[in-house]
Short mmCIF file of C-alpha atoms and ligand atoms in Angstrom, two decimals:
data_model
loop_
_atom_site.label_atom_id
_atom_site.label_comp_id
_atom_site.label_asym_id
_atom_site.label_seq_id
_atom_site.Cartn_x
_atom_site.Cartn_y
_atom_site.Cartn_z
CA MET R 20 -9.00 59.83 103.49
CA THR R 21 -8.17 58.18 100.21
CA GLU R 22 -9.96 58.33 96.93
CA LEU R 23 -11.17 54.92 95.90
CA LYS R 24 -9.63 54.09 92.55
CA LEU R 25 -9.82 50.55 91.32
CA ARG R 26 -7.00 48.70 89.60
CA ASP R 27 -7.68 47.42 86.07
CA TYR R 28 -8.29 43.84 87.12
CA GLN R 29 -10.60 45.08 89.89
CA GLU R 30 -12.63 47.09 87.37
CA SER R 31 -12.95 44.07 85.13
CA ILE R 32 -14.15 41.75 87.88
CA LEU R 33 -16.90 44.27 88.68
CA THR R 34 -17.87 44.45 85.01
CA GLU R 35 -17.97 40.65 84.83
CA THR R 36 -20.09 40.42 87.98
CA ARG R 37 -22.58 42.99 86.65
CA LYS R 38 -22.73 41.02 83.41
CA MET R 39 -23.81 37.95 85.38
CA PHE R 40 -26.65 39.91 86.97
CA LYS R 41 -27.67 41.12 83.52
CA HIS R 42 -27.75 37.50 82.36
CA TYR R 43 -30.26 36.74 85.11
CA TYR R 44 -27.89 35.04 87.52
CA LYS R 45 -28.60 36.11 91.08
CA ARG R 46 -25.82 34.62 93.17
CA PRO R 47 -22.36 34.72 91.60
CA LEU R 48 -19.35 33.47 93.48
CA VAL R 49 -16.46 35.82 92.79
CA VAL R 50 -12.97 34.34 92.92
CA LEU R 51 -9.98 36.60 93.54
CA PRO R 52 -6.71 35.47 95.16
CA CYS R 53 -5.72 36.54 98.70
CA GLY R 54 -4.28 40.01 98.44
CA ALA R 55 -6.22 41.07 95.34
CA GLY R 56 -8.33 43.51 97.36
CA LYS R 57 -11.71 41.81 97.30
CA THR R 58 -13.12 43.97 100.09
CA VAL R 59 -12.16 47.18 98.30
CA VAL R 60 -13.77 46.05 95.04
CA PHE R 61 -17.04 45.17 96.68
CA ALA R 62 -17.02 48.18 98.99
CA TYR R 63 -17.02 50.09 95.71
CA MET R 64 -19.93 48.05 94.40
CA ALA R 65 -21.80 48.53 97.66
CA ALA R 66 -21.28 52.30 97.40
CA GLN R 67 -22.64 52.34 93.86
CA SER R 68 -25.68 50.34 94.90
CA GLN R 69 -26.26 52.69 97.80
CA ALA R 70 -26.11 55.64 95.42
CA LYS R 71 -28.92 54.02 93.44
CA GLY R 72 -31.01 53.89 96.61
CA LEU R 73 -30.52 50.18 97.31
CA THR R 74 -30.07 48.62 100.73
CA VAL R 75 -26.87 46.58 100.99
CA TRP R 76 -25.78 44.05 103.60
CA PHE R 77 -22.06 43.43 103.69
CA LEU R 78 -21.61 40.31 105.82
CA VAL R 79 -18.45 38.74 107.20
CA HIS R 80 -17.75 35.52 109.06
CA ARG R 81 -15.21 36.63 111.63
CA ARG R 82 -15.27 39.43 114.17
CA GLU R 83 -11.78 40.59 113.19
CA LEU R 84 -12.90 41.03 109.63
CA LEU R 85 -15.76 43.21 110.78
CA ASP R 86 -13.37 45.90 112.05
CA GLN R 87 -11.24 45.66 108.93
CA THR R 88 -14.26 46.00 106.67
CA VAL R 89 -15.58 49.03 108.54
CA GLU R 90 -12.09 50.55 108.32
CA THR R 91 -12.06 49.99 104.56
CA PHE R 92 -15.33 51.89 104.16
CA GLN R 93 -14.06 54.70 106.40
CA LYS R 94 -10.75 54.89 104.58
CA PHE R 95 -12.52 55.54 101.30
CA ASN R 96 -15.10 57.79 102.91
CA ILE R 97 -18.04 55.65 101.89
CA PRO R 98 -20.98 56.72 104.07
CA LEU R 99 -22.97 53.94 105.69
CA ASN R 100 -26.48 55.17 105.01
CA SER R 101 -28.11 52.14 103.50
CA ILE R 102 -25.03 49.89 103.74
CA HIS R 103 -25.08 47.61 106.76
CA ILE R 104 -21.90 45.80 107.75
CA GLY R 105 -22.24 42.88 110.14
CA MET R 106 -21.67 39.29 111.10
CA VAL R 107 -23.36 36.59 109.03
CA GLY R 108 -24.60 34.84 112.18
CA THR R 109 -26.20 37.94 113.69
CA TYR R 110 -27.99 38.90 110.49
CA ALA R 111 -29.18 35.37 109.76
CA ASN R 112 -30.49 34.92 113.31
CA HIS R 113 -32.14 38.33 113.62
CA PRO R 114 -32.88 39.55 110.12
CA GLU R 115 -35.88 41.53 111.39
CA ARG R 116 -33.54 43.98 113.11
CA TYR R 117 -32.22 45.30 109.81
CA PRO R 118 -33.80 46.96 106.77
CA LYS R 119 -34.69 44.49 104.04
CA PRO R 120 -31.69 44.02 101.70
CA ASP R 121 -31.68 44.43 97.93
CA PHE R 122 -28.13 43.19 97.70
CA ILE R 123 -26.12 40.96 100.07
CA ILE R 124 -22.34 40.60 99.88
CA PHE R 125 -20.65 37.72 101.72
CA ASP R 126 -16.95 38.00 102.33
CA GLU R 127 -14.94 34.79 102.80
CA ALA R 128 -17.53 32.69 101.07
CA HIS R 129 -15.53 29.51 101.68
CA PHE R 130 -17.02 29.65 105.19
CA SER R 131 -20.56 29.76 103.79
CA MET R 132 -22.84 27.34 105.58
CA ALA R 133 -25.48 26.03 103.22
CA ALA R 134 -28.22 26.34 105.87
CA THR R 135 -27.53 30.00 106.68
CA TRP R 136 -27.32 30.88 103.03
CA GLN R 137 -30.56 29.05 102.25
CA LYS R 138 -32.32 30.83 105.09
CA LEU R 139 -31.39 34.21 103.64
CA ILE R 140 -32.39 33.16 100.12
CA ASP R 141 -35.77 32.02 101.44
CA LEU R 142 -36.26 35.26 103.36
CA TYR R 143 -35.18 37.53 100.51
CA PRO R 144 -35.73 35.64 97.26
CA ASN R 145 -35.47 38.82 95.22
CA ALA R 146 -32.20 40.07 96.69
CA PHE R 147 -29.03 39.81 94.66
CA MET R 148 -26.17 38.08 96.44
CA VAL R 149 -22.44 37.83 95.88
CA GLY R 150 -19.93 35.57 97.61
CA LEU R 151 -16.25 36.52 97.66
CA THR R 152 -13.39 34.09 98.09
CA ALA R 153 -9.87 33.14 97.07
CA THR R 154 -10.70 29.44 97.18
CA PRO R 155 -14.15 28.57 95.82
CA CYS R 156 -14.89 25.58 97.98
CA ARG R 157 -15.31 25.03 101.68
CA LEU R 158 -12.16 24.34 103.69
CA ASP R 159 -13.39 20.76 104.20
CA GLY R 160 -13.41 20.38 100.42
CA ARG R 161 -17.14 20.48 99.81
CA PRO R 162 -18.13 22.44 96.69
CA LEU R 163 -20.27 25.58 96.84
CA GLY R 164 -22.59 24.81 93.94
CA SER R 165 -25.68 24.51 96.12
CA THR R 166 -25.06 28.00 97.42
CA TYR R 167 -24.05 30.01 94.35
CA ASP R 168 -25.41 29.89 90.81
CA CYS R 169 -22.40 30.98 88.76
CA MET R 170 -18.75 31.82 89.09
CA VAL R 171 -16.78 34.93 88.16
CA ILE R 172 -13.07 34.28 88.06
CA GLY R 173 -10.66 37.17 88.28
CA ILE R 174 -6.92 37.65 87.98
CA THR R 175 -4.64 34.77 88.99
CA THR R 176 -2.02 34.69 91.71
CA LYS R 177 0.65 34.36 89.03
CA GLU R 178 -0.52 37.56 87.34
CA LEU R 179 -0.74 39.42 90.65
CA ILE R 180 2.88 38.52 91.35
CA GLN R 181 3.92 39.58 87.85
CA GLN R 182 2.17 42.93 88.30
CA GLY R 183 3.74 43.46 91.70
CA TYR R 184 0.51 43.28 93.69
CA LEU R 185 1.76 40.18 95.50
CA SER R 186 5.32 39.52 96.54
CA GLU R 187 7.67 37.12 94.80
CA TYR R 188 8.34 34.01 96.83
CA ARG R 189 10.82 31.20 97.14
CA TYR R 190 9.53 27.79 98.12
CA PHE R 191 11.72 25.20 99.84
CA ALA R 192 10.41 21.78 100.72
CA PRO R 193 12.95 19.73 102.67
CA SER R 194 11.19 16.78 104.23
CA VAL R 195 11.87 16.39 107.96
CA ALA R 196 9.86 13.28 108.78
CA ASP R 197 8.56 10.21 107.02
CA LEU R 198 4.86 10.93 106.66
CA SER R 199 4.04 7.88 104.58
CA SER R 200 2.26 6.19 107.49
CA LEU R 201 0.06 9.22 108.07
CA LYS R 202 -3.50 8.22 108.98
CA ARG R 203 -6.60 9.69 107.39
CA LYS R 204 -9.56 11.07 109.29
CA GLY R 205 -12.63 12.00 107.26
CA SER R 206 -11.63 13.96 104.21
CA ASP R 207 -8.25 15.04 105.57
CA PHE R 208 -5.23 13.64 107.37
CA ASP R 209 -5.56 12.84 111.04
CA THR R 210 -3.91 15.85 112.62
CA GLU R 211 -3.12 14.01 115.85
CA SER R 212 -1.21 11.34 113.97
CA ALA R 213 0.60 14.05 111.99
CA ALA R 214 1.53 15.83 115.20
CA GLU R 215 2.88 12.60 116.63
CA LEU R 216 5.19 12.11 113.65
CA LEU R 217 6.37 15.72 113.80
CA MET R 218 6.92 15.92 117.57
CA GLN R 219 10.33 14.31 117.64
CA ARG R 220 13.61 15.76 118.76
CA ALA R 221 15.31 15.27 115.40
CA VAL R 222 12.37 16.80 113.54
CA TYR R 223 12.36 19.92 115.74
CA GLY R 224 16.09 20.21 115.16
CA ASP R 225 15.71 20.02 111.37
CA ILE R 226 12.91 22.58 111.32
CA ILE R 227 14.92 25.05 113.36
CA GLU R 228 18.00 24.45 111.26
CA ASN R 229 16.02 25.06 108.08
CA TYR R 230 14.55 28.26 109.47
CA ARG R 231 18.07 29.46 110.25
CA LYS R 232 19.30 28.43 106.83
CA TYR R 233 16.53 29.88 104.68
CA ALA R 234 14.69 32.50 106.70
CA ASP R 235 16.87 33.50 109.64
CA GLY R 236 15.34 36.41 111.54
CA LEU R 237 12.30 36.77 109.27
CA GLN R 238 8.85 37.33 110.74
CA THR R 239 7.25 33.92 110.41
CA ILE R 240 3.90 32.19 110.79
CA CYS R 241 4.26 28.52 111.61
CA TYR R 242 1.20 26.33 110.95
CA CYS R 243 1.18 23.23 113.18
CA SER R 244 -0.94 20.08 113.34
CA SER R 245 -2.31 20.27 116.87
CA ILE R 246 -2.32 22.66 119.81
CA LYS R 247 0.13 20.45 121.69
CA HIS R 248 2.36 20.37 118.64
CA SER R 249 2.17 24.14 118.24
CA GLU R 250 2.98 24.77 121.92
CA ALA R 251 5.90 22.35 121.78
CA MET R 252 7.22 23.87 118.53
CA ALA R 253 7.12 27.37 120.05
CA GLU R 254 9.02 26.08 123.07
CA GLU R 255 11.66 24.43 120.87
CA PHE R 256 12.20 27.68 118.98
CA GLN R 257 12.49 29.49 122.31
CA ASN R 258 15.06 27.00 123.55
CA ALA R 259 17.03 27.70 120.39
CA GLY R 260 17.02 31.41 121.21
CA ILE R 261 14.33 32.38 118.69
CA ASN R 262 11.37 34.22 120.13
CA ALA R 263 8.31 32.20 119.22
CA VAL R 264 4.82 32.30 120.72
CA HIS R 265 1.95 29.86 120.44
CA PHE R 266 -1.62 31.05 120.31
CA ASP R 267 -5.00 29.55 119.47
CA GLY R 268 -8.72 30.27 119.52
CA ASN R 269 -8.68 30.27 123.34
CA THR R 270 -6.01 32.95 123.65
CA LYS R 271 -7.69 35.97 125.26
CA THR R 272 -8.45 38.79 122.82
CA SER R 273 -6.29 41.23 124.81
CA ASP R 274 -3.39 38.78 124.72
CA ARG R 275 -3.87 38.24 121.02
CA LYS R 276 -3.73 41.97 120.39
CA GLN R 277 -0.50 42.19 122.39
CA ILE R 278 0.97 39.23 120.50
CA VAL R 279 0.16 40.83 117.14
CA GLN R 280 1.65 44.13 118.29
CA ASP R 281 4.82 42.39 119.48
CA PHE R 282 4.99 40.52 116.20
CA ARG R 283 4.64 43.78 114.26
CA ASP R 284 7.33 45.37 116.44
CA LYS R 285 9.55 42.33 115.75
CA LYS R 286 9.78 41.44 119.42
CA ILE R 287 8.31 38.09 118.42
CA GLN R 288 9.75 36.33 115.38
CA ILE R 289 7.51 33.33 115.03
CA LEU R 290 3.80 32.81 115.62
CA CYS R 291 2.97 29.12 116.08
CA ASN R 292 -0.66 28.22 115.59
CA VAL R 293 -2.94 25.48 114.37
CA ASP R 294 -5.80 27.06 112.58
CA LEU R 295 -5.23 30.75 112.57
CA ILE R 296 -7.21 31.03 109.36
CA SER R 297 -10.46 29.96 110.99
CA VAL R 298 -10.05 31.18 114.57
CA GLY R 299 -10.68 34.75 113.60
CA PHE R 300 -7.48 36.64 113.61
CA ASP R 301 -6.20 39.62 111.72
CA VAL R 302 -3.10 37.93 110.37
CA PRO R 303 -0.22 40.34 110.36
CA ASP R 304 2.18 40.52 107.44
CA CYS R 305 4.84 37.89 107.57
CA TRP R 306 7.86 37.21 105.40
CA CYS R 307 7.98 33.48 105.94
CA CYS R 308 5.53 30.61 106.40
CA ILE R 309 6.50 27.27 107.87
CA LEU R 310 4.09 24.51 106.90
CA LEU R 311 3.85 21.71 109.48
CA ARG R 312 0.30 20.65 108.87
CA PRO R 313 -0.04 18.14 106.06
CA THR R 314 -3.44 18.59 104.43
CA MET R 315 -5.58 17.21 101.65
CA SER R 316 -7.50 20.50 101.48
CA THR R 317 -6.28 22.62 98.58
CA ALA R 318 -8.27 25.54 99.96
CA LEU R 319 -6.47 25.33 103.30
CA ALA R 320 -3.06 24.94 101.65
CA ILE R 321 -3.64 28.00 99.45
CA GLN R 322 -5.00 30.09 102.32
CA GLN R 323 -2.02 29.20 104.55
CA ALA R 324 0.78 29.89 102.08
CA GLY R 325 -1.08 32.90 100.67
CA ARG R 326 -0.60 34.81 103.93
CA ALA R 327 3.08 35.24 103.18
CA LEU R 328 2.55 36.95 99.84
CA ARG R 329 1.38 40.40 100.89
CA PRO R 330 3.77 42.73 99.14
CA GLN R 331 6.24 44.98 100.86
CA PRO R 332 9.12 46.87 99.33
CA GLY R 333 12.00 44.50 98.65
CA LYS R 334 10.15 41.47 99.90
CA THR R 335 10.65 37.94 98.64
CA ALA R 336 8.60 35.64 100.81
CA ILE R 337 10.04 32.32 101.94
CA ILE R 338 7.79 29.30 102.24
CA LEU R 339 9.18 26.27 104.06
CA ASP R 340 7.01 23.24 103.35
CA HIS R 341 8.14 20.36 105.57
CA VAL R 342 5.08 18.22 104.96
CA GLY R 343 4.96 17.91 101.17
CA ASN R 344 1.81 19.99 100.65
CA TYR R 345 3.21 21.09 97.29
CA THR R 346 3.02 17.51 96.03
CA ARG R 347 -0.73 17.52 96.67
CA HIS R 348 -1.67 21.10 95.82
CA GLY R 349 1.07 22.61 93.68
CA LEU R 350 2.64 25.97 94.44
CA PRO R 351 0.87 29.21 95.42
CA ASP R 352 0.87 30.42 91.80
CA THR R 353 0.06 27.12 90.12
CA ASP R 354 -2.78 27.70 87.64
CA ARG R 355 -5.95 26.06 88.85
CA GLU R 356 -9.30 24.95 87.55
CA TRP R 357 -12.19 26.07 89.71
CA SER R 358 -15.60 24.49 89.73
CA LEU R 359 -18.83 25.10 91.60
CA GLU R 360 -19.83 21.48 91.26
CA SER R 361 -16.82 19.53 92.43
CA LYS R 362 -14.04 19.68 94.96
CA ILE R 363 -11.00 21.70 94.01
CA LYS R 364 -9.11 19.52 91.60
CA PRO R 365 -5.52 19.05 92.67
CA PRO R 366 -3.21 19.99 89.82
CA SER R 367 -1.98 16.87 88.03
CA GLN R 368 1.39 15.65 89.24
CA TYR R 369 2.83 15.26 85.74
CA GLN R 370 2.62 17.47 82.69
CA GLN R 371 1.56 16.20 79.27
CA ASP R 372 5.18 15.54 78.34
CA GLY R 373 5.55 13.24 81.35
CA THR R 374 7.70 15.58 83.45
CA LEU R 375 6.74 16.73 86.95
CA SER R 376 4.42 19.76 87.26
CA VAL R 377 6.46 20.98 90.22
CA LYS R 378 10.22 20.48 90.27
CA GLN R 379 12.50 20.18 93.25
CA CYS R 380 16.26 20.61 93.48
CA GLU R 381 17.95 17.69 95.22
CA GLU R 382 20.72 19.93 96.49
CA CYS R 383 18.87 22.80 98.16
CA TYR R 384 15.22 21.63 98.13
CA PHE R 385 14.18 24.67 96.12
CA THR R 386 10.78 23.87 94.68
CA PHE R 387 9.56 25.58 91.52
CA LEU R 388 7.36 25.50 88.44
CA PRO R 389 9.13 23.84 85.51
CA GLY R 390 11.24 25.85 83.14
CA PRO R 391 14.98 25.80 83.53
CA ASP R 392 17.08 22.62 83.65
CA VAL R 393 19.16 24.03 86.46
CA CYS R 394 18.01 25.04 89.92
CA PRO R 395 17.14 28.76 89.88
CA ASN R 396 18.31 28.95 93.49
CA CYS R 397 21.67 27.14 93.57
CA GLY R 398 22.44 26.30 89.95
CA ALA R 399 22.55 22.53 90.47
CA GLU R 400 21.46 20.38 87.56
CA ILE R 401 17.85 19.22 87.81
CA LYS R 402 17.89 15.52 87.04
CA LYS R 403 14.77 13.76 85.88
CA THR R 404 13.29 11.32 88.38
CA ARG R 405 13.00 7.66 87.49
CA GLN R 406 9.24 8.06 87.07
CA GLU R 407 9.72 11.02 84.71
CA ILE R 408 12.13 9.03 82.55
CA GLU R 409 9.65 6.17 82.46
CA ASN R 410 6.76 8.50 81.57
CA ILE R 411 8.75 10.06 78.76
CA LYS R 412 9.68 6.62 77.41
CA LYS R 413 6.05 5.55 77.49
CA ILE R 414 4.86 8.70 75.73
CA ARG R 415 7.58 8.28 73.09
CA MET R 416 6.53 4.64 72.54
CA GLU R 417 2.91 5.70 72.12
CA GLU R 418 3.95 8.32 69.58
CA ILE R 419 5.93 5.76 67.60
CA LYS R 420 3.08 3.26 67.68
CA GLU R 421 0.67 5.95 66.58
CA SER R 422 2.77 7.04 63.63
CA ASN R 423 3.38 3.40 62.65
CA ARG R 424 -0.34 2.77 62.62
CA GLN R 425 -0.87 5.82 60.45
CA ARG R 426 1.89 4.89 58.06
CA ALA R 427 0.60 1.34 57.79
CA ALA R 428 -2.86 2.63 56.97
CA GLU R 429 -1.56 5.06 54.40
CA SER R 430 0.39 2.36 52.62
CA VAL R 431 -2.74 0.28 52.14
CA GLN R 432 -4.18 0.75 48.66
CA HIS R 433 -7.85 -0.15 48.77
CA LYS R 434 -9.87 0.30 45.64
CA ASP R 435 -13.13 0.80 47.43
CA ILE R 436 -13.93 2.32 50.80
CA SER R 437 -15.80 -0.85 51.70
CA ASP R 438 -12.44 -2.66 51.82
CA CYS R 439 -11.33 -0.43 54.73
CA HIS R 440 -11.59 -1.94 58.19
CA THR R 441 -10.06 0.69 60.46
CA MET R 442 -10.52 4.42 60.96
CA TYR R 443 -6.91 4.93 59.81
CA GLU R 444 -7.59 3.09 56.58
CA ILE R 445 -10.76 5.05 55.94
CA MET R 446 -9.03 8.39 56.48
CA ALA R 447 -6.11 7.30 54.27
CA TRP R 448 -8.55 6.18 51.58
CA CYS R 449 -10.34 9.55 51.69
CA LYS R 450 -7.02 11.35 51.31
CA GLN R 451 -5.97 9.17 48.40
CA ASN R 452 -9.33 9.55 46.68
CA GLY R 453 -9.85 13.26 47.22
CA LYS R 454 -12.73 12.90 49.67
CA LYS R 455 -13.22 15.22 52.63
CA PRO R 456 -12.61 13.79 56.15
CA GLY R 457 -16.32 14.29 56.89
CA PHE R 458 -17.09 11.67 54.29
CA GLY R 459 -14.83 9.21 56.11
CA TYR R 460 -16.46 9.96 59.47
CA TYR R 461 -19.92 9.52 58.00
CA TYR R 462 -18.92 6.17 56.55
CA ALA R 463 -17.22 5.03 59.76
CA LYS R 464 -20.33 5.90 61.75
CA LYS R 465 -22.53 4.02 59.35
CA LYS R 466 -20.29 0.99 59.70
CA GLY R 467 -20.32 1.31 63.47
CA LEU R 468 -16.57 1.92 63.70
CA ILE R 469 -17.11 5.06 65.75
CA ALA R 470 -19.96 6.02 68.02
CA SER R 471 -22.69 8.06 66.38
ZN1 ZN E 521 19.14 24.08 94.26
#
């Protein structure tokens, strides 16, 4: 039995959530990265609500999570008197079986189905609700604004790594196949077409070689594009003398348990799968992720790579991205803007100074957030790409033009403000004649030079 003591950032997310309730919001979506301990935080909140005599439903989307959640409550000795832990589906289909809730907590809110959520809101309009997630949008990219009424954003992945709550990582992104002809299907890439491009002898060879080079012997989860692809990849690893196993949603539960146990015991090195994140699977700790499923979904990319970051003593996770997901979604600790109203915005490819937001070393494929001019992994010089050089030139030109315009305006000596024809001239006139900028703006508006 362990005493439940929250970390500082966990305390503050609870305070922020309570604040939202005080400000008359009823359904906040709480965003905390994978590994921040969302379940613990809200188990704590559930316990407090129970102590006040409230009835709490703590609902999860996957059977595996149910056991883990119950374990969390047991571990911290939180009695389940008026706290009910269950599956979203069961509770939404048979709400009459359970005492009426005052407070509903949804774990893994990125799986929230609008219809289920709406049904519960209609049934219990006075209940408070909270959704928890690391990626505040559905995996298919749709926003969650119709489901939640405000957002509470907690600590970032970068900060969790800095504070040691997530492991450091090294990200390598050698490309192994030309994916430029990749087809689209709906809002994402066509996984069958991706699998086709990746199921080639040379590609298998490169992937195995890279695993040996960067992550040899490490416990690894390998995300593939299709079941056939995943099975074939596992076989290729096997042929190379590396114990890999494929599994999917159809793998029998007893087999899955055995696979996880063998993985934990290091009898299996690599777990190949397609969609382990949605099939309902208690993902064991791994030290390496291999990404072989190109995706347009930032949520999926974050969830996949995030599985490698659970901390362990001495651990530096290795992420091998062979499908360029970093170019679309940044790195696991890229700062992001979340919104309830729109899809997750991919981080912009270039920074304001025209240089790339994510850098890659040409020598070793180490991929990192900008900073040093040499590769932090191998020391090679990081050369600017042609596009970067062009961007920088363009920005520099704009700056020169801008300062020329200003200088030209300042050199003009108008007697009266009515002689000024541009905003620059007006502002220069104000400066020369001791008028405040506000005066210039007022005049410019009146003249229709700027929008009022
Ligand atoms: Zn390098």
